[in-house]
């Protein structure tokens, strides 16, 4: 090991211990256009061509099909994303451990959510909070809360036709 290699390894270890992750090791942000190499609006064919998704036998409408990201498989009764025949990748559900560029993820509190999306946060007719995605005027984040904490969140096209 050269002196420079040792210094680089020591620096990386020190940054990790200090809680400063290397960009190369950090988890990619959830949004604003997609996650895990899959982009909102991407056609089924284009999404399959990435090699990053797998079809799920999921109940649903004829207009939408359920898929998982290969790197983030969901349980038998869930899907990781929906692809619409009309709009392409319509919704992507956040895998465990990911965060939006604004730092919001599963486990974030309602107060953190309000702070991150102060002027963008609204309430749907169904009662869940959602926010326009900063940097992507064609999408929104939705958040499901229980006991004041996010337990599920997703990224969706404004014109998605897979869920209400």
PDB file of N, CA and C in Angstrom, residues 30 40 89-92 133 136 138-142 154-160:
ATOM      1  N   UNK A  30     -34.222   9.860  -4.028  1.00  0.00           N
ATOM      2  CA  UNK A  30     -35.515   9.418  -4.538  1.00  0.00           C
ATOM      3  C   UNK A  30     -36.170  10.619  -5.198  1.00  0.00           C
ATOM      4  N   UNK A  40     -39.783   8.408 -14.369  1.00  0.00           N
ATOM      5  CA  UNK A  40     -41.207   8.620 -14.591  1.00  0.00           C
ATOM      6  C   UNK A  40     -41.460   8.880 -16.072  1.00  0.00           C
ATOM      7  N   UNK A  89     -44.089   4.789 -16.922  1.00  0.00           N
ATOM      8  CA  UNK A  89     -43.875   4.652 -15.483  1.00  0.00           C
ATOM      9  C   UNK A  89     -44.658   5.767 -14.800  1.00  0.00           C
ATOM     10  N   UNK A  90     -45.673   5.374 -14.054  1.00  0.00           N
ATOM     11  CA  UNK A  90     -46.605   6.330 -13.473  1.00  0.00           C
ATOM     12  C   UNK A  90     -46.311   6.620 -12.002  1.00  0.00           C
ATOM     13  N   UNK A  91     -45.896   5.596 -11.267  1.00  0.00           N
ATOM     14  CA  UNK A  91     -45.636   5.734  -9.830  1.00  0.00           C
ATOM     15  C   UNK A  91     -44.468   4.850  -9.437  1.00  0.00           C
ATOM     16  N   UNK A  92     -43.617   5.389  -8.566  1.00  0.00           N
ATOM     17  CA  UNK A  92     -42.519   4.618  -7.991  1.00  0.00           C
ATOM     18  C   UNK A  92     -42.651   4.759  -6.478  1.00  0.00           C
ATOM     19  N   UNK A 133     -43.005  18.171  -6.717  1.00  0.00           N
ATOM     20  CA  UNK A 133     -41.603  17.784  -6.643  1.00  0.00           C
ATOM     21  C   UNK A 133     -40.727  18.955  -7.087  1.00  0.00           C
ATOM     22  N   UNK A 136     -39.212  19.180 -10.787  1.00  0.00           N
ATOM     23  CA  UNK A 136     -39.965  18.397 -11.757  1.00  0.00           C
ATOM     24  C   UNK A 136     -41.437  18.828 -11.712  1.00  0.00           C
ATOM     25  N   UNK A 138     -43.872  18.090 -13.437  1.00  0.00           N
ATOM     26  CA  UNK A 138     -44.833  17.086 -13.885  1.00  0.00           C
ATOM     27  C   UNK A 138     -45.065  15.978 -12.860  1.00  0.00           C
ATOM     28  N   UNK A 139     -44.551  16.167 -11.634  1.00  0.00           N
ATOM     29  CA  UNK A 139     -44.631  15.085 -10.656  1.00  0.00           C
ATOM     30  C   UNK A 139     -44.960  15.603  -9.260  1.00  0.00           C
ATOM     31  N   UNK A 140     -45.360  14.649  -8.408  1.00  0.00           N
ATOM     32  CA  UNK A 140     -45.597  14.962  -7.002  1.00  0.00           C
ATOM     33  C   UNK A 140     -45.109  13.803  -6.137  1.00  0.00           C
ATOM     34  N   UNK A 141     -44.800  14.129  -4.877  1.00  0.00           N
ATOM     35  CA  UNK A 141     -44.526  13.126  -3.859  1.00  0.00           C
ATOM     36  C   UNK A 141     -45.805  12.969  -3.046  1.00  0.00           C
ATOM     37  N   UNK A 142     -46.125  11.742  -2.628  1.00  0.00           N
ATOM     38  CA  UNK A 142     -47.211  11.561  -1.680  1.00  0.00           C
ATOM     39  C   UNK A 142     -46.609  10.884  -0.449  1.00  0.00           C
ATOM     40  N   UNK A 154     -44.227   7.921  -2.101  1.00  0.00           N
ATOM     41  CA  UNK A 154     -44.061   7.603  -3.504  1.00  0.00           C
ATOM     42  C   UNK A 154     -43.831   8.845  -4.337  1.00  0.00           C
ATOM     43  N   UNK A 155     -43.404   8.603  -5.553  1.00  0.00           N
ATOM     44  CA  UNK A 155     -43.154   9.625  -6.557  1.00  0.00           C
ATOM     45  C   UNK A 155     -44.062   9.291  -7.729  1.00  0.00           C
ATOM     46  N   UNK A 156     -44.858  10.255  -8.186  1.00  0.00           N
ATOM     47  CA  UNK A 156     -45.835   9.948  -9.233  1.00  0.00           C
ATOM     48  C   UNK A 156     -45.959  11.083 -10.231  1.00  0.00           C
ATOM     49  N   UNK A 157     -46.331  10.710 -11.443  1.00  0.00           N
ATOM     50  CA  UNK A 157     -46.657  11.705 -12.461  1.00  0.00           C
ATOM     51  C   UNK A 157     -47.985  12.364 -12.102  1.00  0.00           C
ATOM     52  N   UNK A 158     -48.098  13.654 -12.359  1.00  0.00           N
ATOM     53  CA  UNK A 158     -49.373  14.348 -12.137  1.00  0.00           C
ATOM     54  C   UNK A 158     -50.500  13.654 -12.889  1.00  0.00           C
ATOM     55  N   UNK A 159     -50.193  13.127 -14.072  1.00  0.00           N
ATOM     56  CA  UNK A 159     -51.220  12.514 -14.924  1.00  0.00           C
ATOM     57  C   UNK A 159     -51.282  10.994 -14.789  1.00  0.00           C
ATOM     58  N   UNK A 160     -50.749  10.450 -13.693  1.00  0.00           N
ATOM     59  CA  UNK A 160     -50.781   8.999 -13.516  1.00  0.00           C
ATOM     60  C   UNK A 160     -52.223   8.521 -13.443  1.00  0.00           C
TER      61      UNK A 160
END
